[in-house]
Structure formats: structure tokens, C-alpha cells
Short mmCIF file of C-alpha atoms in Angstrom, two decimals:
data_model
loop_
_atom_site.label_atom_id
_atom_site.label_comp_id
_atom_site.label_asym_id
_atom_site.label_seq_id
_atom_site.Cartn_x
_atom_site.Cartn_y
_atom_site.Cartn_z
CA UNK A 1 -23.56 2.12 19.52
CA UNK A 2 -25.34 5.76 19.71
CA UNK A 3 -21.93 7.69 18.89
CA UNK A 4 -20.84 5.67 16.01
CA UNK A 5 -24.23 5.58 14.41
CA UNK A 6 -23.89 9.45 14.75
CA UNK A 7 -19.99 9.15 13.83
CA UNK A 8 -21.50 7.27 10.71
CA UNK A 9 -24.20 9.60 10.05
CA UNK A 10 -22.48 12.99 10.05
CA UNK A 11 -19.69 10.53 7.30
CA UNK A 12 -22.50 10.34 5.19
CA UNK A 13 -23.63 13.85 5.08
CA UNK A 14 -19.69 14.50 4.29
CA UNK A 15 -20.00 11.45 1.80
CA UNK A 16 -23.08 13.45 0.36
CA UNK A 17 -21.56 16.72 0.14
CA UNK A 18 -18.43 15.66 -1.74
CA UNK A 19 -20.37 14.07 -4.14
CA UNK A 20 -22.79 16.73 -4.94
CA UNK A 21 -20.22 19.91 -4.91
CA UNK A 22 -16.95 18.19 -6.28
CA UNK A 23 -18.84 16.40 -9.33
CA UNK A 24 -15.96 18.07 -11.18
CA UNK A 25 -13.45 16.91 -9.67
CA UNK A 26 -14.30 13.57 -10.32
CA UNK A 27 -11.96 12.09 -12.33
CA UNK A 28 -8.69 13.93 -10.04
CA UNK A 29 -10.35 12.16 -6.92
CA UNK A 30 -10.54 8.76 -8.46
CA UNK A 31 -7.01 9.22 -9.89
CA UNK A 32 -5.98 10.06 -6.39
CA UNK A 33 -7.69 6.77 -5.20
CA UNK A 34 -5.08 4.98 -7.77
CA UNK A 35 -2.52 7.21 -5.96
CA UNK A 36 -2.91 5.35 -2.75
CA UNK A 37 -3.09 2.25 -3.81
CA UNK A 38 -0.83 0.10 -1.40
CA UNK A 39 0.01 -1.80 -5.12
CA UNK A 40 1.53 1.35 -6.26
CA UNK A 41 4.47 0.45 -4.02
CA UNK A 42 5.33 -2.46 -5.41
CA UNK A 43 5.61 -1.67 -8.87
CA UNK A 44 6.24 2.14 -9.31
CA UNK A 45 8.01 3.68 -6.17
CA UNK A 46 9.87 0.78 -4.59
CA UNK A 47 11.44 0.14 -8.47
CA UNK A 48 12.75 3.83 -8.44
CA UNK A 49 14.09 4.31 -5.13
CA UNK A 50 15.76 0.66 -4.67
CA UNK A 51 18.08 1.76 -7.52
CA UNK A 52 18.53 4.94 -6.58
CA UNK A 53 19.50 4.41 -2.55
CA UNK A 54 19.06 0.80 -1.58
CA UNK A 55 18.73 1.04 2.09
CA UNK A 56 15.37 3.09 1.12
CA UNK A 57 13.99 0.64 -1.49
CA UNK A 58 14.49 -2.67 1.66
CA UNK A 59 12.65 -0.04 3.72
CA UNK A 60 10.01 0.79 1.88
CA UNK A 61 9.42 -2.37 1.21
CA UNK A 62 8.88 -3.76 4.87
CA UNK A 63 7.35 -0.41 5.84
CA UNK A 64 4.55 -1.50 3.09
CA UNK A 65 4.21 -4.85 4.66
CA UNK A 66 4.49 -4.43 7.81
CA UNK A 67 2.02 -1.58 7.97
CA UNK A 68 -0.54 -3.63 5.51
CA UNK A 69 -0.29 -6.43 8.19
CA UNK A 70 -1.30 -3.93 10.92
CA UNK A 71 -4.01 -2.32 9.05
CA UNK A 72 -5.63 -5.84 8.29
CA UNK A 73 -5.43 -6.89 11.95
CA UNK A 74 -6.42 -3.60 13.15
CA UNK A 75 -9.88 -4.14 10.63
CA UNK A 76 -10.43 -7.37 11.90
CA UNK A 77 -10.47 -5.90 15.75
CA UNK A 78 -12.06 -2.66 15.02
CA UNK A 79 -15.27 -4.12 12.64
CA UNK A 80 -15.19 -0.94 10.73
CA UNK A 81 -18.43 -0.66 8.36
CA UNK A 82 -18.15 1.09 4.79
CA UNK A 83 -20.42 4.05 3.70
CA UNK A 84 -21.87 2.41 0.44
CA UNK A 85 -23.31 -0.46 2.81
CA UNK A 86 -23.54 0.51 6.14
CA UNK A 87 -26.41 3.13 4.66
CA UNK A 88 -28.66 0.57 3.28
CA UNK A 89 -28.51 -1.62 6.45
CA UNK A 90 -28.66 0.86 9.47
CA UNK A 91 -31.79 1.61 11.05
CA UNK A 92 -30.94 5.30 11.83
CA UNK A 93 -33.14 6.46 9.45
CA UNK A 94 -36.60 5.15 10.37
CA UNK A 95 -39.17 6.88 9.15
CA UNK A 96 -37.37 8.27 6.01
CA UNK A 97 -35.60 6.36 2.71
CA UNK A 98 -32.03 6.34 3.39
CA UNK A 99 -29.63 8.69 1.79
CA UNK A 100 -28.43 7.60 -2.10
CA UNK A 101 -24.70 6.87 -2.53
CA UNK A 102 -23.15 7.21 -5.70
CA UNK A 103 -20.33 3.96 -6.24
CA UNK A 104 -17.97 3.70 -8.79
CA UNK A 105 -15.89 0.76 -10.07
CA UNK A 106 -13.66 0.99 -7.06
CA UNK A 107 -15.67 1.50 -4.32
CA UNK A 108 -16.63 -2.23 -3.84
CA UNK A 109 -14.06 -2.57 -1.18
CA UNK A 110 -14.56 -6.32 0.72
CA UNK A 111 -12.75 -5.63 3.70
CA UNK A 112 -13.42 -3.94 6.81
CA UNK A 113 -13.24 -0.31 6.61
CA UNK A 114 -11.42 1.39 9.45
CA UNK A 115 -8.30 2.04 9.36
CA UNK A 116 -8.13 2.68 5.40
CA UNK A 117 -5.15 0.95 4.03
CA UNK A 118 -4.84 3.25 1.17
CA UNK A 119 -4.30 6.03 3.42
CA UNK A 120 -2.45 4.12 5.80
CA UNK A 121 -0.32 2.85 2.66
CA UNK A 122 -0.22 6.12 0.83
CA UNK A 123 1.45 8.21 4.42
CA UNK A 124 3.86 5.01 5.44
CA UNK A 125 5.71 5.05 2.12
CA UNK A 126 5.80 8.64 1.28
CA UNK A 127 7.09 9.34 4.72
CA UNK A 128 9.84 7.01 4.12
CA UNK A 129 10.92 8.85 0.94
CA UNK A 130 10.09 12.42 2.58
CA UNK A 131 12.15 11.65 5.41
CA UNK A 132 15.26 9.58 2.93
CA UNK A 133 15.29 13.01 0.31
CA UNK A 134 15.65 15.32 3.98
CA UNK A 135 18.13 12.86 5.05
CA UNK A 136 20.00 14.51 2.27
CA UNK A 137 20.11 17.91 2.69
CA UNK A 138 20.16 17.85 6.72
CA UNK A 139 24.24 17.22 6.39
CA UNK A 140 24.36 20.65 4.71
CA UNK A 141 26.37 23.23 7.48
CA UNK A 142 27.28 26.63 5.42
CA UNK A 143 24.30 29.41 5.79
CA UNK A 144 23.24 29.46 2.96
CA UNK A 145 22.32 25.32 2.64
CA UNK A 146 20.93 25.54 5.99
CA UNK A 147 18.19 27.78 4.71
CA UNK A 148 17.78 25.63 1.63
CA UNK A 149 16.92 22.71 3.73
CA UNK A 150 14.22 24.94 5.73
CA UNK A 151 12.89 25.56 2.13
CA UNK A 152 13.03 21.88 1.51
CA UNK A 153 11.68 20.59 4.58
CA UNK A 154 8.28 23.23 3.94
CA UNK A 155 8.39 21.92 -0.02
CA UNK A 156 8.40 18.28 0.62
CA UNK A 157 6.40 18.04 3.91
CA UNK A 158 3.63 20.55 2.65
CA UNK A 159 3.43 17.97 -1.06
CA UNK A 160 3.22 15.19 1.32
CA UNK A 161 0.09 16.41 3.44
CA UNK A 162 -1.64 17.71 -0.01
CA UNK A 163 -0.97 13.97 -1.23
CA UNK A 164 -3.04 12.48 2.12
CA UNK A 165 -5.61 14.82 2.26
CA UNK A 166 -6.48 14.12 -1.54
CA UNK A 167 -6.00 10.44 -1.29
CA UNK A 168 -8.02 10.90 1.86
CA UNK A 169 -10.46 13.29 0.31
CA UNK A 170 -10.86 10.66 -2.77
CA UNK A 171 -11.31 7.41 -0.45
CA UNK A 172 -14.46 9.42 0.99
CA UNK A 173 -15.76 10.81 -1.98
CA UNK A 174 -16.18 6.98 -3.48
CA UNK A 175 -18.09 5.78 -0.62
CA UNK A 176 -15.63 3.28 0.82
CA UNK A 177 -14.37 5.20 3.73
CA UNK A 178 -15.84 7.37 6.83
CA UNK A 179 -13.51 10.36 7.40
CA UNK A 180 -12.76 9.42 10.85
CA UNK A 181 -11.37 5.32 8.95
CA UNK A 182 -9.15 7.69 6.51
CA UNK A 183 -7.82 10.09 9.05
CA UNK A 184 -7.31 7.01 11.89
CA UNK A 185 -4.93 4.74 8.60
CA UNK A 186 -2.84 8.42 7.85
CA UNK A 187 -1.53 8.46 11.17
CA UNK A 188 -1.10 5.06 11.69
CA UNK A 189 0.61 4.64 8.54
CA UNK A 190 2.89 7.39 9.76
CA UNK A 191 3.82 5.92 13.52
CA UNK A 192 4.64 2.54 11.20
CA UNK A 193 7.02 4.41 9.07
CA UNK A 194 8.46 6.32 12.15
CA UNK A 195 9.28 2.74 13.71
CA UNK A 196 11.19 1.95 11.02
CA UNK A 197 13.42 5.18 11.12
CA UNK A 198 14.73 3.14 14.32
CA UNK A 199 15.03 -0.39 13.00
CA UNK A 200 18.46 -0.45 11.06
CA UNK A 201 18.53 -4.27 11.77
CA UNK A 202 16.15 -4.73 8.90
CA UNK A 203 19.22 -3.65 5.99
CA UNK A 204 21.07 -6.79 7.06
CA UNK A 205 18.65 -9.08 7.32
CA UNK A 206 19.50 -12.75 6.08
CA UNK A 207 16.96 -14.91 3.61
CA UNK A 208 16.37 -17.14 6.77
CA UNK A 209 15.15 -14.15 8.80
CA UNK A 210 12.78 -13.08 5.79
CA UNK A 211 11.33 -16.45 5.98
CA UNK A 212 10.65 -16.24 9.59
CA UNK A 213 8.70 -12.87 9.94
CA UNK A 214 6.91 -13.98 6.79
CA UNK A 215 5.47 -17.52 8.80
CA UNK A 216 5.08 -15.52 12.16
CA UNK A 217 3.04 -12.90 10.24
CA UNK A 218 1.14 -15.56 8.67
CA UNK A 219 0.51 -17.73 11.33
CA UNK A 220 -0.22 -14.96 13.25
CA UNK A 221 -2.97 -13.73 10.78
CA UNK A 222 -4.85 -17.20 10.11
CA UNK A 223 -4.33 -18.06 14.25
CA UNK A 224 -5.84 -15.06 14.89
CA UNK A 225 -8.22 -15.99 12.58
CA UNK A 226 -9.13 -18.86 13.21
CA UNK A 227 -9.62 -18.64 17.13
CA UNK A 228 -11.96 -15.77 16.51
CA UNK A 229 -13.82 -18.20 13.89
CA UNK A 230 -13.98 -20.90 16.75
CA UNK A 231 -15.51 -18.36 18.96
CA UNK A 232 -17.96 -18.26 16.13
CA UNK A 233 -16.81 -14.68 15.05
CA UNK A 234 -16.47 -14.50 11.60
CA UNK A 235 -13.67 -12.33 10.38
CA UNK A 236 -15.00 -12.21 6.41
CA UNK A 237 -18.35 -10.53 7.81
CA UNK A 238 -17.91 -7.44 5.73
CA UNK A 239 -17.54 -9.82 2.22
CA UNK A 240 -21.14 -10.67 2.20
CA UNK A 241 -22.38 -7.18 2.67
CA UNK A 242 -19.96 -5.94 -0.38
CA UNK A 243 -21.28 -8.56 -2.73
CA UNK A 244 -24.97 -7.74 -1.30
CA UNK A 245 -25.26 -3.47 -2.02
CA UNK A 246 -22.22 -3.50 -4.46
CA UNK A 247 -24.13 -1.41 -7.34
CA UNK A 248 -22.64 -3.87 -10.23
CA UNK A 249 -21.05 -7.57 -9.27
CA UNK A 250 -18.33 -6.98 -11.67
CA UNK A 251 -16.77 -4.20 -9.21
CA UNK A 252 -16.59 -6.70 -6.61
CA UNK A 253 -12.36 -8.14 -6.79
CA UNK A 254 -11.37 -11.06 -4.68
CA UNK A 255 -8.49 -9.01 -4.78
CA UNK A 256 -9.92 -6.65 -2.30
CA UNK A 257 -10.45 -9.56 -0.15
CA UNK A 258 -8.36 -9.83 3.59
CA UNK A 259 -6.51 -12.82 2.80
CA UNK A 260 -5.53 -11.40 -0.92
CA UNK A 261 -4.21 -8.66 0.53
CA UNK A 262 -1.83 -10.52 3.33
CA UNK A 263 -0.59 -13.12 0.51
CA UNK A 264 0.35 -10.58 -1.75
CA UNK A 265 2.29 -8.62 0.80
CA UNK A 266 4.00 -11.56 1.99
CA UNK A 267 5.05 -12.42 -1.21
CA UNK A 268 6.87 -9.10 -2.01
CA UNK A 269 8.73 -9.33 1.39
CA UNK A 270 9.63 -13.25 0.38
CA UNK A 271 11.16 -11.79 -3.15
CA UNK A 272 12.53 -8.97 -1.31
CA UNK A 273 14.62 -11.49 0.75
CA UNK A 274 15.13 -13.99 -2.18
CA UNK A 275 16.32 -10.94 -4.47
CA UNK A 276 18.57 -9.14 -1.99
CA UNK A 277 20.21 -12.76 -0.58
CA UNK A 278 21.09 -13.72 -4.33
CA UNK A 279 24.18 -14.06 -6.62
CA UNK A 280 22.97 -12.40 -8.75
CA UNK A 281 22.24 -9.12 -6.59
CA UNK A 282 26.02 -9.33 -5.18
CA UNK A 283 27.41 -9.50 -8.79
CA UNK A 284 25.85 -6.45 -10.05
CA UNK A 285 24.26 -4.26 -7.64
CA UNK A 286 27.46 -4.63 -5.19
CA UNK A 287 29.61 -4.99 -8.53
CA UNK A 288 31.83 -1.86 -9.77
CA UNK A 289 28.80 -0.87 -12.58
CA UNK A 290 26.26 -0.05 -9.32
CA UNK A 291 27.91 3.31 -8.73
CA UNK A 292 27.45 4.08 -12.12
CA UNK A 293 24.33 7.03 -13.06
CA UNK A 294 24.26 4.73 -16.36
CA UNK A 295 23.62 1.60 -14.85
CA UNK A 296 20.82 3.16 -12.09
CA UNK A 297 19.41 4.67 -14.79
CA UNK A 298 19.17 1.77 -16.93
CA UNK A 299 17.98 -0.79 -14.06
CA UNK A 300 15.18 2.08 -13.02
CA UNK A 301 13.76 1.94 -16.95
CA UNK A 302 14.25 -1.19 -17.49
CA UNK A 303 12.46 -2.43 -13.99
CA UNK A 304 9.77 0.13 -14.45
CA UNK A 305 9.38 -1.72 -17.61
CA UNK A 306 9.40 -5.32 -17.17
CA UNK A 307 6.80 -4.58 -13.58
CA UNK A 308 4.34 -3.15 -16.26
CA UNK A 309 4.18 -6.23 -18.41
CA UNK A 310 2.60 -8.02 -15.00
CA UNK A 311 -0.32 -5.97 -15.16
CA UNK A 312 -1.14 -8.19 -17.78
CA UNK A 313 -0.38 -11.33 -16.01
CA UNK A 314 -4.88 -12.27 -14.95
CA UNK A 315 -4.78 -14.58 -12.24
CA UNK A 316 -7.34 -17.01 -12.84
CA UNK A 317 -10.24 -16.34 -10.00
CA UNK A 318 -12.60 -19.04 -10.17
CA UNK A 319 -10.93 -21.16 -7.45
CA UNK A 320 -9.89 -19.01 -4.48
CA UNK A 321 -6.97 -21.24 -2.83
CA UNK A 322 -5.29 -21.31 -6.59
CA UNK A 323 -5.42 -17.49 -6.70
CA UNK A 324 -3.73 -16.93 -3.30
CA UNK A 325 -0.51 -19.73 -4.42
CA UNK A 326 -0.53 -17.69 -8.03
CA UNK A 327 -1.03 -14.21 -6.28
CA UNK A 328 1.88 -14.81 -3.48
CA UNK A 329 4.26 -16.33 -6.62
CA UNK A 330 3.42 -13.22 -8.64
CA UNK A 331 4.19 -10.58 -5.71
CA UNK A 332 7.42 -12.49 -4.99
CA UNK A 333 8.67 -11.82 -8.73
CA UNK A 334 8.35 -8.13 -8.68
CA UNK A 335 11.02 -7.53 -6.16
CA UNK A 336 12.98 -10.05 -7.01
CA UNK A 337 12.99 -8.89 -10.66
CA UNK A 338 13.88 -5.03 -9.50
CA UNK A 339 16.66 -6.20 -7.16
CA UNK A 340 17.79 -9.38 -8.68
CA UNK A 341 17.01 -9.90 -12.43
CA UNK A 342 16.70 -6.84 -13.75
CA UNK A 343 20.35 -5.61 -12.71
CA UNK A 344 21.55 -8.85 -13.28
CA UNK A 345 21.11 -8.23 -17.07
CA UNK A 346 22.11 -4.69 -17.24
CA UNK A 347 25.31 -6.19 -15.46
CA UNK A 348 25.92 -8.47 -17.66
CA UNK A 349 24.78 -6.54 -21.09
CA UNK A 350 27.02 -3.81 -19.29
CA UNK A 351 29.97 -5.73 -19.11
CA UNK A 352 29.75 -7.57 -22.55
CA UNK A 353 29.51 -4.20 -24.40
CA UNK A 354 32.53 -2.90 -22.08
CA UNK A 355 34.44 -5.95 -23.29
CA UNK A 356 33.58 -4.91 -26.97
CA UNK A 357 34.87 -1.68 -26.66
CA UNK A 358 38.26 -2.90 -25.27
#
């Protein structure tokens, strides 16, 4: 239509300007971009607040999901374009060349743009922990804490905003957002996290109930899918153009693909609920040694740890079904690792030195 071709046009001027007056800023804005990586959740802020305050950690982690499964359906109805190829195809600029783009190695996004899920990601989850530090310091009555907490409401909401506008500010100075696709996933990422402020149900939840919201958002995603592709609406669209005006092939990652994104979620919630549901979780998180600073601090390391040695775990690529079975098992172990596994072992290495010392 006329007003998104113009909504689209006045992006790329934005798009333009960013690139040509915050050249050195460069590297901050693409470390930003890392910021808001929904990933991030998974393996660096869900590890360090499930130990400190578990009822955040479960939280976070279906916040994450939840709100990843939104944004994907939300780009599947909305048909949002990206800058770095919507500007080589559109015929808004006739009679001139059309504007140049820079990329960079992680602007080859392969999913619909609008609403951005790293935006969308980056405000659910740090609105969860915003909101679980105030949760803290709102029980304070005397004067003098009262005023503290003003202080700390200002300080925490004010680092939160900075965080969205630069992960905002980064997602459009790569070329794989509009403004209007990072501003639309902030808010929506918020009104996800909000919802779960009011859904206590979710700390209780059994393995069986895990399993179910992980088939209905499944079958919910490929139905929804699949009826569309019987209409003859094809919901990968936006693949093709990535691969065609992606600057260098390598950029392009089938992990940036829809489906790689829903498996992997649904794989974290599945280990969430196989971790949480365990023996092993009741013996040492529920065990005497879980109100311990020692053993928090020593699951928190030690988790931190072990997630970073599955950065190096490559899933092999070359045949697509494979990678979603090995991508799902691989997003299942990192919770379940962090909840189960992890304090499991400092449990039991715990416990053995206790028995030493006696």
C-alpha cells in the first residue's frame, strides 16, 4: 500500500542516517544486537536468576517462549518486509538507483520482519527481572526505604528503556528492522511479560502440562501453517528474498529460519518441565544446601559454565529436518542442565565434602 511504502521509505532514510553519522558507534550497536538476542535468555540470564529466585528463572523462561511464539505468528500475519531487501525490490524509486544499504554478518535475518523478536525478546525478559528486583524493595515501609525504592524504581526502569532503545537503535542500524517493526516487538514484548505478572499457575505446573502447551503451540504453529500453505500462501516467503540480496551467503543461518526459532523455544520449555519435574531437582534445589549463598553461588558458575561449552556443540545443517530434532534436543539440555544437573552435582559434591569434614 501507499502508506507503508512511505512507512518504508522514511525507515530507510532513518536506516541511512544511522549508518552514515553513527559509523563510530559501530561496534556498541552490533554488540547491542547480541544484547537482544532472544538466545541470550537461555544461556546467560535464565542461568543466573533460576538460582538466585526460582519462581523468576520458570518465568522467564515461559515469558521467552511464549512471547517468541507470538512474535512468529504475529510475522506470519503481518508480512513484515526487511530494509536490506525490501530496497532492492520496491518500485518506489523509479526513475532513480535505489538507496545503498550497508549489511553486516547479522543482518541476514530469514524471517519476516515486523514485530522484531529481538526487541520483543530483549523488553519481555528484562521486564520480568525489572519488575522481580522492585518486587524486592516495594515491602520496604520506614521513610527512609520508601525513598530508596523511588530511587530504585527511576535506576532500574530508566537502564531498562536505555537497554531497548539501543537494542532498538542497533536492530535498525544493521538493516534488518524498520523503526516502526522494533518499536511495535518492545511493547509487545512488554504486554507478554505483564500477562505473566498475573499467571501464578505457571510455578506449579506438572511435566504433563509442559507437554501439552508445548503440542498445542506446535500444532498450532504448523496448522496454522499449513492451512495458509493450502490456500496457496506461503508462510517462508521472506526466506527466498534473504538468500537473494543477502550481501555474502555465508551470513544467511537456517537458524534465523521460522521453524528454527519455534523448535528451539519449545525445547527449552520441554527441559524446563523435564528439569523442574525431576529427582534430581527435589533432592538438591528443594534439599537443605538450596538456601545456602555457597551452593547458589556455585550452581550460578558452574551453570554459566557448562551452557558455554554448547556454543561449541555445530549442529550439522545440511539436512534441515535433522537440524530441527538436534536443535529441539539441544535447547531441552540447557534448562534441564541449570535446574536439574548442574545442582544435582553441587548437591552431591556438597554433601560428600560435608561428610568428610564430619
Amino acid at each position: 500500500s501507499i502508506k507503508m511504502d512511505l512507512l518504508h521509505s522514511n525507515g530507510i532514510l532513518i536506516i541511512q542516517h544511522l549508518q552514515r553519522d553513527y559509523r563510530a558507534y559501530q561496534d556498541f550497536l552490533n554488540f547491542m544486537s547480541h544484547v537482544g538476542d532472544p538466545r541470550n535468555i537461555f544461556s546467560i540470564y535464565f542461568p543466573l536468576w533460576f538460582q538466585l529466585n526460582q519462581v523468576v528463572g520458570t518465568k522467564m523462561i515461559w515469558v521467552a517462549v511464549i512471547g517468541d511464539w507470538f512474535n512468529l505468528i504475529f510475522k506470519w500475519i503481518l508480512f513484515g518486509h526487511r530494509p536490506y531487501w525490501w530496497v532492492q525490490e520496491t518500485m518506489i524509486y523509479p526513475n532513480q538507483s535505489s538507496p545503498c544499504l550497508e549489511q553486516f554478518p547479522i543482518t541476514c535475518e530469514t524471517g519476516p520482519g515486523s514485530p522484531s523478536g529481538h526487541a520483543m525478546g530483549s523488553s519481555c525478559v528484562w521486564y520480568v527481572m525489572v519488575t522481580a528486583a522492585l518486587s524486592y524493595t516495594v515491602r520496604w515501609k520506614d521513610k527512609s526505604a520508601v525513598t530508596l525504592h523511588r530511587l530504585t524504581w527511576s535506576f532500574l526502569w530508566s537502564i531498562f528503556w536505555i537497554i531497548q532503545i539501543s537494542v532498538c537503535i542497533s536492530r535498525v542500524f544493521i538493516a534488518t528492522h524498520f523503526p516502526h517493526q522494533v518499536i511495535l516487538g518492545v511493547f509487545a514484548g512488554i504486554l507478554v511479560a505483564e500477562a505473566f505478572e498475573h499467571t501464578p499457575a505457571i510455578q506449579t505446573a506438572s511435566l504433563r502440562m509442559y507437554i501439552k502447551t508445548n503440542l498445542f503451540l506446535f500444532v498450532f504453529a504448523l496448522g496454522f501453517y499449513l492451512v495458509l500453505k493450502l490456500l496457496d500462501i506461503d508462510l517462508l516467503w521472506s526466506v527466498p528474498k534473504a538468500k537473494k540480496w543477502c550481501a555474502n551467503p555465508d551470513w544467511i543461518n537456517i537458524d534465523t529460519t521460522p521453524f528454527a526459532g519455534l523448535v528451539r523455544n519449545l525445547g527449552a520449555l520441554f527441559g524446563l518441565g523435564l528439569g523442574i519435574n525431576s529427582e534430581m531437582f527435589i533432592m538438591s534445589c528443594k534439599g537443605k544446601n538450596s538456601c545456602k549463598k555457597s551452593f547458589r553461588v556455585l550452581c550460578v558458575a558452574a551453570s554459566l559454565a557448562t551452557l558455554q561449552l554448547y556454543n561449541f556443540i555445530k549442529i550439522p545443517t545440511h539436512t534441515e529436518y535433522l537440524f530441527y530434532i538436534l536443535s529441539f534436543c539441544k535447547s531441552a539440555a540447557m534448562p534441564l542442565t541449570v535446574v536439574a544437573l548442574v545442582p544435582y552435582c553441587v548437591h552431591s559434591l556438597m554433601r560428600t565434602t560435608e561428610k568428610k569434614l564430619n
